[in-house]
DNA sequence: CATTTTATAATACAATTGTATTATAAAAAA
DNA sequence: TTTTTTATAATACAATTGTATTATAAAATG
């Protein structure tokens, strides 16, 4: 039954199928055939929505970023005490459940894959740096930061802390628990914010 | 002229050739043929030293870790003021020149590749966590740490800071300069150590 | 010197890859 | 209803893959 297919929806379904494949088999397993099979489609059908493999991968990668951005934005719009809001956003970046770990795993794969594609798509700009920067200025405007801080260095420090923790949570999930990550972020925020938390 | 070949040396040469290939083309380009060509050998010759591709990749990855560990150990054995020594070691982990960037790039590629090889080799344990832990205890024993610190959290924080910075230095080298990284680490060490630096 | 081992090369092979082509049928459009 | 478009499938194809086989010559060994 053709023509009743919404291309955008179908493309998302295919992208999600490719995530599942990458999650299980890594980038080496992300072949058009494996993805088509996972999506329950034939090669020809898949090709009808993505004329090339890179087009598919690019779409799938952008969808990851889109998803994460959406979730973070949702928190950012919440009515919360500033420090609590910042904490929640930071924790949202770190993969502590299966879904987030999958997303980061996929993003991780994409980045190391895309780095060596001359033309093609651009990973690295996941927008996290910009987000962290805004968070720090937000804390500053709310007069929550301690004196004596060098704000540019604090931005860099928080950015590294979050991405480093995210990386560790992904690569060695058994070493570090969700509770510890929470404690770590609270600890760090306390060290740069006034008052107790 | 056969038989005058030192297998260990040759294997290292091949491993280094594979690094160069991975550096330029990523893991997708790390085919036996590309590596053989880069090493100036035939397929048969390469196969004489590594009977399988995974054996070669595992060797090449371990060599990266070996190299980095060696360089860090060299610093650790130096006669230096404690805080200066810690700083130098931390900076050694972050890739700020071409050679270190290459090593981390290769390590990065290996990790995301090896994660999905069921049997096969084990990446992730690069020994950095253990090293950071030792550094923190070293600072503690030297009575250089401030009071009120939670040492376990400080270990985790420094570990994330260093790996996060390393990741950023690799993925977006134009955004952050060597000087900034130096300043960041000094800044962080100051925040956890007594006295000025 | 004769023989065996070692290093290298050339070639082969089956499997897998991305992409292209062709075919079919279902729905939409006329 | 007839025609066209769309979705899917099946198959084809050249290129590339890891690995295996065979061949050759240089050194080591006896």
Short mmCIF file of C-alpha atoms (C1' of nucleotides) in Angstrom, two decimals:
data_model
loop_
_atom_site.label_atom_id
_atom_site.label_comp_id
_atom_site.label_asym_id
_atom_site.label_seq_id
_atom_site.Cartn_x
_atom_site.Cartn_y
_atom_site.Cartn_z
CA UNK A 1 0.00 0.00 0.00
CA UNK A 2 2.16 2.85 -1.22
CA UNK A 3 1.72 6.60 -1.06
CA UNK A 4 0.32 6.55 2.44
CA UNK A 5 3.86 6.82 3.75
CA UNK A 6 4.97 9.95 5.55
CA UNK A 7 8.57 10.33 4.49
CA UNK A 8 9.63 12.15 7.60
CA UNK A 9 8.22 9.50 9.88
CA UNK A 10 9.70 6.69 7.83
CA UNK A 11 13.09 8.33 7.76
CA UNK A 12 13.03 8.62 11.51
CA UNK A 13 12.11 4.97 11.83
CA UNK A 14 15.02 4.04 9.61
CA UNK A 15 17.34 6.30 11.58
CA UNK A 16 16.25 4.63 14.79
CA UNK A 17 16.87 1.26 13.25
CA UNK A 18 20.36 2.37 12.37
CA UNK A 19 20.89 3.44 15.98
CA UNK A 20 19.96 -0.02 17.13
CA UNK A 21 22.39 -1.57 14.69
CA UNK A 22 25.21 0.77 15.70
CA UNK A 23 24.43 0.14 19.33
CA UNK A 24 24.81 -3.58 18.93
CA UNK A 25 27.45 -3.90 16.27
CA UNK A 26 29.17 -0.57 16.14
CA UNK A 27 29.89 1.49 13.07
CA UNK A 28 31.34 -1.53 11.28
CA UNK A 29 27.96 -3.20 11.43
CA UNK A 30 26.08 -0.17 10.14
CA UNK A 31 25.73 -1.49 6.60
CA UNK A 32 22.77 -0.67 4.42
CA UNK A 33 21.73 -4.31 4.53
CA UNK A 34 21.87 -4.59 8.31
CA UNK A 35 19.96 -1.37 8.72
CA UNK A 36 17.35 -2.36 6.15
CA UNK A 37 16.88 -5.69 7.89
CA UNK A 38 16.58 -4.06 11.31
CA UNK A 39 14.03 -1.62 9.87
CA UNK A 40 12.15 -4.50 8.25
CA UNK A 41 12.65 -3.11 4.78
CA UNK A 42 14.24 -4.25 1.57
CA UNK A 43 17.31 -2.65 0.13
CA UNK A 44 15.24 -0.96 -2.51
CA UNK A 45 12.77 0.42 0.00
CA UNK A 46 15.52 1.87 2.13
CA UNK A 47 17.12 3.38 -0.92
CA UNK A 48 13.83 5.05 -1.69
CA UNK A 49 14.24 7.23 1.40
CA UNK A 50 17.98 7.59 1.46
CA UNK A 51 19.72 7.55 -1.87
CA UNK A 52 23.11 7.10 -0.25
CA UNK A 53 24.49 5.63 2.93
CA UNK A 54 26.08 8.84 4.09
CA UNK A 55 22.79 10.65 3.69
CA UNK A 56 21.25 8.12 6.03
CA UNK A 57 24.04 8.37 8.57
CA UNK A 58 23.96 12.13 8.53
CA UNK A 59 20.23 12.12 9.10
CA UNK A 60 20.58 9.62 11.92
CA UNK A 61 23.28 11.66 13.60
CA UNK A 62 21.38 14.92 13.39
CA UNK A 63 18.39 13.18 14.87
CA UNK A 64 20.44 12.25 17.92
CA UNK A 65 21.49 15.84 18.47
CA UNK A 66 17.93 16.98 17.88
CA UNK A 67 16.60 14.59 20.49
CA UNK A 68 19.11 15.53 23.14
CA UNK A 69 18.65 19.23 22.49
CA UNK A 70 14.92 18.82 22.81
CA UNK A 71 15.16 17.09 26.17
CA UNK A 72 17.53 19.71 27.52
CA UNK A 73 15.40 22.56 26.27
CA UNK A 74 12.43 21.06 28.04
CA UNK A 75 14.30 21.20 31.34
CA UNK A 76 15.55 24.68 30.61
CA UNK A 77 12.00 25.91 30.27
CA UNK A 78 10.92 24.44 33.60
CA UNK A 79 10.23 26.62 36.60
CA UNK A 80 13.00 25.60 38.96
CA UNK A 81 15.45 27.18 41.36
CA UNK A 82 18.46 28.21 39.26
CA UNK A 83 20.98 25.87 40.80
CA UNK A 84 18.57 22.96 40.65
CA UNK A 85 17.86 23.70 37.02
CA UNK A 86 21.55 23.80 36.17
CA UNK A 87 22.12 20.54 37.98
CA UNK A 88 19.29 18.81 36.14
CA UNK A 89 20.56 19.96 32.79
CA UNK A 90 24.09 18.77 33.51
CA UNK A 91 22.77 15.38 34.60
CA UNK A 92 20.71 15.15 31.44
CA UNK A 93 23.89 15.26 29.37
CA UNK A 94 25.49 12.34 31.15
CA UNK A 95 24.22 8.96 29.99
CA UNK A 96 22.97 7.07 33.00
CA UNK A 97 20.14 5.06 31.51
CA UNK A 98 19.91 2.76 28.52
CA UNK A 99 18.34 5.33 26.23
CA UNK A 100 20.89 8.06 26.86
CA UNK A 101 23.74 5.60 26.69
CA UNK A 102 22.51 4.48 23.31
CA UNK A 103 22.32 8.04 22.08
CA UNK A 104 25.82 8.85 23.23
CA UNK A 105 27.18 5.60 21.90
CA UNK A 106 25.74 6.45 18.53
CA UNK A 107 26.99 10.00 18.69
CA UNK A 108 30.41 8.70 19.70
CA UNK A 109 30.46 6.35 16.74
CA UNK A 110 29.36 9.06 14.38
CA UNK A 111 31.99 11.50 15.53
CA UNK A 112 34.87 9.12 15.07
CA UNK A 113 33.43 8.07 11.73
CA UNK A 114 32.68 11.53 10.41
CA UNK A 115 36.06 12.97 11.39
CA UNK A 116 37.66 11.22 8.45
CA UNK A 117 35.07 11.97 5.84
CA UNK A 118 36.55 14.92 3.99
CA UNK A 119 33.41 16.49 2.57
CA UNK A 120 30.39 15.02 4.26
CA UNK A 121 28.87 15.93 7.53
CA UNK A 122 30.07 17.73 10.59
CA UNK A 123 29.90 16.12 13.97
CA UNK A 124 31.62 17.70 16.98
CA UNK A 125 29.28 20.64 17.18
CA UNK A 126 26.76 19.10 19.47
CA UNK A 127 25.97 22.45 21.03
CA UNK A 128 27.02 21.35 24.50
CA UNK A 129 29.76 23.96 24.75
CA UNK A 130 27.35 26.75 23.95
CA UNK A 131 24.89 25.34 26.44
CA UNK A 132 27.43 25.12 29.24
CA UNK A 133 28.51 28.67 28.52
CA UNK A 134 24.94 29.87 28.87
CA UNK A 135 24.51 27.99 32.11
CA UNK A 136 27.53 29.67 33.62
CA UNK A 137 26.35 33.11 32.61
CA UNK A 138 22.95 32.23 33.96
CA UNK A 139 24.45 31.44 37.36
CA UNK A 140 26.40 34.66 37.16
CA UNK A 141 23.36 36.77 36.39
CA UNK A 142 21.51 35.16 39.26
CA UNK A 143 24.38 36.28 41.49
CA UNK A 144 25.02 32.73 42.55
CA UNK A 145 28.70 32.49 41.68
CA UNK A 146 31.43 32.99 44.23
CA UNK A 147 33.80 35.90 43.93
CA UNK A 148 37.35 35.28 42.73
CA UNK A 149 36.20 33.00 39.96
CA UNK A 150 37.59 33.37 36.47
CA UNK A 151 34.44 32.80 34.52
CA UNK A 152 36.05 31.78 31.25
CA UNK A 153 38.04 29.11 33.03
CA UNK A 154 34.99 28.00 34.94
CA UNK A 155 33.14 27.50 31.70
CA UNK A 156 35.96 25.42 30.36
CA UNK A 157 36.22 23.47 33.58
CA UNK A 158 32.54 22.66 33.72
CA UNK A 159 32.51 21.73 30.06
CA UNK A 160 35.38 19.30 30.54
CA UNK A 161 33.89 17.94 33.73
CA UNK A 162 30.56 17.17 32.09
CA UNK A 163 31.92 15.69 28.89
CA UNK A 164 34.59 13.75 30.75
CA UNK A 165 32.02 12.30 33.10
CA UNK A 166 29.74 11.51 30.19
CA UNK A 167 32.56 9.70 28.46
CA UNK A 168 33.38 7.68 31.55
CA UNK A 169 29.75 6.84 32.16
CA UNK A 170 29.56 5.50 28.65
CA UNK A 171 32.84 3.64 28.46
CA UNK A 172 32.91 2.16 31.92
CA UNK A 173 29.37 2.23 33.30
CA UNK A 174 30.16 -0.29 35.99
CA UNK A 175 32.80 1.87 37.62
CA UNK A 176 30.63 4.86 38.33
CA UNK A 177 27.04 5.00 39.51
CA UNK A 178 24.32 7.51 38.89
CA UNK A 179 24.40 8.54 42.53
CA UNK A 180 28.09 9.27 42.36
CA UNK A 181 27.66 11.42 39.28
CA UNK A 182 24.92 13.34 41.04
CA UNK A 183 27.15 13.81 44.06
CA UNK A 184 30.03 14.92 41.87
CA UNK A 185 28.03 17.58 40.10
CA UNK A 186 26.52 18.88 43.33
CA UNK A 187 30.01 18.95 44.78
CA UNK A 188 31.37 20.93 41.88
CA UNK A 189 28.47 23.37 41.81
CA UNK A 190 28.90 23.93 45.54
CA UNK A 191 32.53 24.76 44.96
CA UNK A 192 31.70 27.55 42.55
CA UNK A 193 28.42 28.77 44.03
CA UNK A 194 27.71 30.77 47.13
CA UNK A 195 25.76 29.37 50.06
CA UNK A 196 24.95 25.75 50.51
CA UNK A 197 23.02 23.76 48.08
CA UNK B 1 67.32 -10.75 2.52
CA UNK B 2 65.34 -12.74 4.99
CA UNK B 3 66.04 -13.90 8.51
CA UNK B 4 67.80 -10.69 9.51
CA UNK B 5 64.46 -9.32 10.58
CA UNK B 6 63.77 -8.61 14.24
CA UNK B 7 60.13 -9.50 14.59
CA UNK B 8 59.50 -7.12 17.45
CA UNK B 9 60.92 -4.19 15.58
CA UNK B 10 59.06 -5.07 12.42
CA UNK B 11 55.81 -5.46 14.28
CA UNK B 12 56.27 -2.04 15.79
CA UNK B 13 56.94 -0.56 12.38
CA UNK B 14 53.78 -2.13 11.08
CA UNK B 15 51.83 -0.90 14.08
CA UNK B 16 53.11 2.61 13.47
CA UNK B 17 52.13 2.35 9.85
CA UNK B 18 48.65 1.38 10.94
CA UNK B 19 48.55 4.43 13.21
CA UNK B 20 49.33 6.64 10.26
CA UNK B 21 46.58 5.06 8.23
CA UNK B 22 44.05 5.39 11.03
CA UNK B 23 45.13 8.96 11.56
CA UNK B 24 44.44 9.87 7.98
CA UNK B 25 41.54 7.68 7.06
CA UNK B 26 40.05 6.53 10.32
CA UNK B 27 39.18 3.01 11.29
CA UNK B 28 37.37 2.45 8.00
CA UNK B 29 40.63 2.92 6.16
CA UNK B 30 42.56 0.55 8.39
CA UNK B 31 42.43 -2.33 5.93
CA UNK B 32 45.23 -4.86 5.68
CA UNK B 33 46.02 -3.59 2.22
CA UNK B 34 46.25 0.05 3.21
CA UNK B 35 48.41 -0.79 6.18
CA UNK B 36 50.67 -3.03 4.13
CA UNK B 37 51.06 -0.31 1.55
CA UNK B 38 51.82 2.31 4.19
CA UNK B 39 54.39 -0.02 5.73
CA UNK B 40 55.89 -0.71 2.31
CA UNK B 41 55.14 -4.41 2.50
CA UNK B 42 53.17 -6.90 0.52
CA UNK B 43 50.08 -8.59 1.85
CA UNK B 44 52.03 -11.79 2.34
CA UNK B 45 54.80 -10.05 4.23
CA UNK B 46 52.37 -8.38 6.58
CA UNK B 47 50.60 -11.65 7.14
CA UNK B 48 53.92 -13.16 8.11
CA UNK B 49 53.96 -10.97 11.22
CA UNK B 50 50.27 -10.77 11.97
CA UNK B 51 48.23 -13.78 10.98
CA UNK B 52 44.99 -11.89 11.44
CA UNK B 53 43.82 -8.29 11.26
CA UNK B 54 42.59 -8.20 14.82
CA UNK B 55 45.95 -9.41 16.05
CA UNK B 56 47.53 -6.45 14.32
CA UNK B 57 45.02 -3.97 15.67
CA UNK B 58 45.36 -5.30 19.19
CA UNK B 59 49.12 -5.00 19.00
CA UNK B 60 48.88 -1.48 17.61
CA UNK B 61 46.51 -0.41 20.35
CA UNK B 62 48.60 -1.83 23.15
CA UNK B 63 51.59 -0.05 21.71
CA UNK B 64 49.79 3.26 22.05
CA UNK B 65 49.07 2.63 25.70
CA UNK B 66 52.63 1.46 26.24
CA UNK B 67 54.04 4.62 24.71
CA UNK B 68 51.87 6.97 26.72
CA UNK B 69 52.52 5.09 29.92
CA UNK B 70 56.23 5.26 29.28
CA UNK B 71 56.20 9.01 28.78
CA UNK B 72 54.17 9.59 31.91
CA UNK B 73 56.37 7.30 33.97
CA UNK B 74 59.38 9.26 32.83
CA UNK B 75 57.87 12.45 34.23
CA UNK B 76 56.81 10.70 37.40
CA UNK B 77 60.40 9.70 38.08
CA UNK B 78 61.69 13.24 37.68
CA UNK B 79 62.85 15.30 40.62
CA UNK B 80 60.26 18.05 40.69
CA UNK B 81 58.21 19.98 43.21
CA UNK B 82 55.06 17.89 43.80
CA UNK B 83 52.55 20.29 42.36
CA UNK B 84 54.72 20.94 39.33
CA UNK B 85 55.09 17.23 38.77
CA UNK B 86 51.35 16.66 38.97
CA UNK B 87 50.75 19.48 36.54
CA UNK B 88 53.24 18.12 34.03
CA UNK B 89 51.71 14.67 34.16
CA UNK B 90 48.21 16.00 33.64
CA UNK B 91 49.38 18.05 30.68
CA UNK B 92 51.08 15.01 29.22
CA UNK B 93 47.73 13.25 28.98
CA UNK B 94 46.11 16.02 26.97
CA UNK B 95 47.02 15.97 23.30
CA UNK B 96 48.44 19.35 22.38
CA UNK B 97 50.96 18.42 19.73
CA UNK B 98 50.72 16.36 16.58
CA UNK B 99 52.20 13.22 18.08
CA UNK B 100 49.95 13.10 21.12
CA UNK B 101 46.94 13.96 19.03
CA UNK B 102 47.75 11.08 16.76
CA UNK B 103 48.04 8.71 19.68
CA UNK B 104 44.76 9.76 21.15
CA UNK B 105 43.04 9.71 17.80
CA UNK B 106 44.20 6.15 17.35
CA UNK B 107 43.23 5.21 20.87
CA UNK B 108 39.84 6.82 20.31
CA UNK B 109 39.34 4.83 17.14
CA UNK B 110 40.37 1.62 18.80
CA UNK B 111 38.04 2.07 21.73
CA UNK B 112 34.98 2.64 19.62
CA UNK B 113 36.01 -0.23 17.40
CA UNK B 114 36.85 -2.71 20.14
CA UNK B 115 33.70 -2.02 22.12
CA UNK B 116 31.70 -4.09 19.71
CA UNK B 117 34.07 -6.98 19.28
CA UNK B 118 32.63 -9.60 21.59
CA UNK B 119 35.69 -11.70 22.25
CA UNK B 120 38.75 -9.81 21.13
CA UNK B 121 40.68 -7.16 22.92
CA UNK B 122 39.89 -4.82 25.74
CA UNK B 123 40.32 -1.10 25.33
CA UNK B 124 39.01 1.34 27.97
CA UNK B 125 41.56 0.38 30.58
CA UNK B 126 44.19 2.88 29.63
CA UNK B 127 45.36 3.18 33.22
CA UNK B 128 44.57 6.87 33.43
CA UNK B 129 42.07 6.44 36.21
CA UNK B 130 44.58 4.58 38.34
CA UNK B 131 47.17 7.23 37.59
CA UNK B 132 44.91 10.10 38.56
CA UNK B 133 44.03 8.32 41.76
CA UNK B 134 47.69 7.98 42.63
CA UNK B 135 48.31 11.64 41.88
CA UNK B 136 45.60 12.72 44.26
CA UNK B 137 46.90 10.52 47.05
CA UNK B 138 50.36 11.85 46.31
CA UNK B 139 49.15 15.42 46.82
CA UNK B 140 47.43 14.31 49.98
CA UNK B 141 50.52 12.66 51.39
CA UNK B 142 52.51 15.76 50.64
CA UNK B 143 49.97 17.71 52.69
CA UNK B 144 49.19 19.93 49.77
CA UNK B 145 45.45 19.45 49.64
CA UNK B 146 43.05 21.88 51.23
CA UNK B 147 40.84 20.81 54.09
CA UNK B 148 37.16 20.16 53.45
CA UNK B 149 37.86 18.21 50.32
CA UNK B 150 36.17 14.90 49.67
CA UNK B 151 39.04 13.02 48.19
CA UNK B 152 37.04 10.40 46.32
CA UNK B 153 35.04 13.10 44.61
CA UNK B 154 38.20 15.06 43.89
CA UNK B 155 39.66 12.04 42.16
CA UNK B 156 36.57 11.68 40.05
CA UNK B 157 36.51 15.38 39.30
CA UNK B 158 40.12 15.51 38.21
CA UNK B 159 39.71 12.36 36.13
CA UNK B 160 36.74 13.84 34.31
CA UNK B 161 38.45 17.18 33.92
CA UNK B 162 41.53 15.67 32.32
CA UNK B 163 39.75 13.25 30.03
CA UNK B 164 37.16 15.82 29.08
CA UNK B 165 39.84 18.34 28.23
CA UNK B 166 41.75 15.71 26.30
CA UNK B 167 38.65 14.88 24.32
CA UNK B 168 38.00 18.51 23.51
CA UNK B 169 41.62 19.12 22.56
CA UNK B 170 41.34 16.25 20.13
CA UNK B 171 37.93 16.92 18.65
CA UNK B 172 38.12 20.68 18.39
CA UNK B 173 41.78 21.71 18.57
CA UNK B 174 41.08 25.13 17.16
CA UNK B 175 38.78 26.13 19.97
CA UNK B 176 41.21 25.64 22.79
CA UNK B 177 44.91 26.47 22.93
CA UNK B 178 47.72 24.84 24.81
CA UNK B 179 48.09 27.91 26.97
CA UNK B 180 44.46 27.77 27.97
CA UNK B 181 44.74 24.15 28.96
CA UNK B 182 47.76 24.95 31.05
CA UNK B 183 45.89 27.79 32.70
CA UNK B 184 42.88 25.58 33.32
CA UNK B 185 44.88 22.89 35.07
CA UNK B 186 46.80 25.38 37.17
CA UNK B 187 43.49 26.97 38.07
CA UNK B 188 41.98 23.68 39.11
CA UNK B 189 45.03 22.60 41.09
CA UNK B 190 45.02 25.94 42.87
CA UNK B 191 41.42 25.38 43.83
CA UNK B 192 42.19 22.14 45.58
CA UNK B 193 45.70 22.87 46.89
CA UNK B 194 46.84 25.09 49.72
CA UNK B 195 48.97 28.16 49.09
CA UNK B 196 49.48 29.73 45.75
CA UNK B 197 51.07 27.99 42.90
"C1'" DC C 1 78.01 -27.32 -1.38
"C1'" DA C 2 73.36 -28.93 -0.44
"C1'" DT C 3 69.34 -28.33 2.24
"C1'" DT C 4 66.25 -26.20 5.07
"C1'" DT C 5 64.19 -22.21 6.91
"C1'" DT C 6 62.59 -17.50 6.47
"C1'" DA C 7 60.93 -13.26 4.23
"C1'" DT C 8 58.49 -11.57 0.66
"C1'" DA C 9 55.59 -11.40 -3.26
"C1'" DA C 10 51.84 -12.57 -6.43
"C1'" DT C 11 47.68 -14.35 -7.02
"C1'" DA C 12 43.30 -16.48 -5.77
"C1'" DC C 13 38.85 -16.75 -3.50
"C1'" DA C 14 34.70 -16.40 -1.25
"C1'" DA C 15 32.18 -12.96 1.26
"C1'" DT C 16 30.49 -8.42 1.81
"C1'" DT C 17 30.14 -3.91 0.48
"C1'" DG C 18 27.49 0.40 -1.68
"C1'" DT C 19 24.95 1.32 -5.45
"C1'" DA C 20 22.23 0.50 -9.75
"C1'" DT C 21 18.71 -1.71 -12.41
"C1'" DT C 22 14.53 -3.95 -13.24
"C1'" DA C 23 10.08 -5.66 -11.94
"C1'" DT C 24 5.63 -5.60 -9.52
"C1'" DA C 25 1.75 -4.07 -7.32
"C1'" DA C 26 -0.83 -0.80 -4.85
"C1'" DA C 27 -2.69 3.58 -4.55
"C1'" DA C 28 -3.57 8.20 -6.62
"C1'" DA C 29 -4.83 10.96 -10.59
"C1'" DA C 30 -6.85 11.53 -15.05
"C1'" DT D 1 -11.54 2.95 -16.06
"C1'" DT D 2 -7.20 4.05 -17.64
"C1'" DT D 3 -2.93 6.02 -16.61
"C1'" DT D 4 0.55 7.62 -13.77
"C1'" DT D 5 2.98 7.84 -9.62
"C1'" DT D 6 4.78 5.66 -5.49
"C1'" DA D 7 6.49 1.96 -2.46
"C1'" DT D 8 8.67 -2.15 -2.29
"C1'" DA D 9 11.17 -6.05 -3.71
"C1'" DA D 10 14.47 -8.89 -6.22
"C1'" DT D 11 18.43 -9.14 -8.52
"C1'" DA D 12 22.77 -7.54 -10.52
"C1'" DC D 13 27.39 -5.65 -10.43
"C1'" DA D 14 31.77 -3.94 -9.76
"C1'" DA D 15 34.76 -2.93 -5.95
"C1'" DT D 16 36.77 -4.08 -1.71
"C1'" DT D 17 37.31 -6.93 2.06
"C1'" DG D 18 40.05 -10.61 5.11
"C1'" DT D 19 42.25 -14.62 4.43
"C1'" DA D 20 44.48 -18.56 1.95
"C1'" DT D 21 47.54 -20.53 -1.37
"C1'" DT D 22 51.46 -20.82 -4.18
"C1'" DA D 23 55.90 -19.31 -5.74
"C1'" DT D 24 60.56 -17.35 -5.32
"C1'" DA D 25 64.72 -16.02 -3.57
"C1'" DA D 26 67.73 -14.96 0.11
"C1'" DA D 27 69.91 -16.28 4.13
"C1'" DA D 28 70.93 -19.79 7.70
"C1'" DT D 29 72.16 -24.47 8.66
"C1'" DG D 30 74.12 -28.91 7.96
#
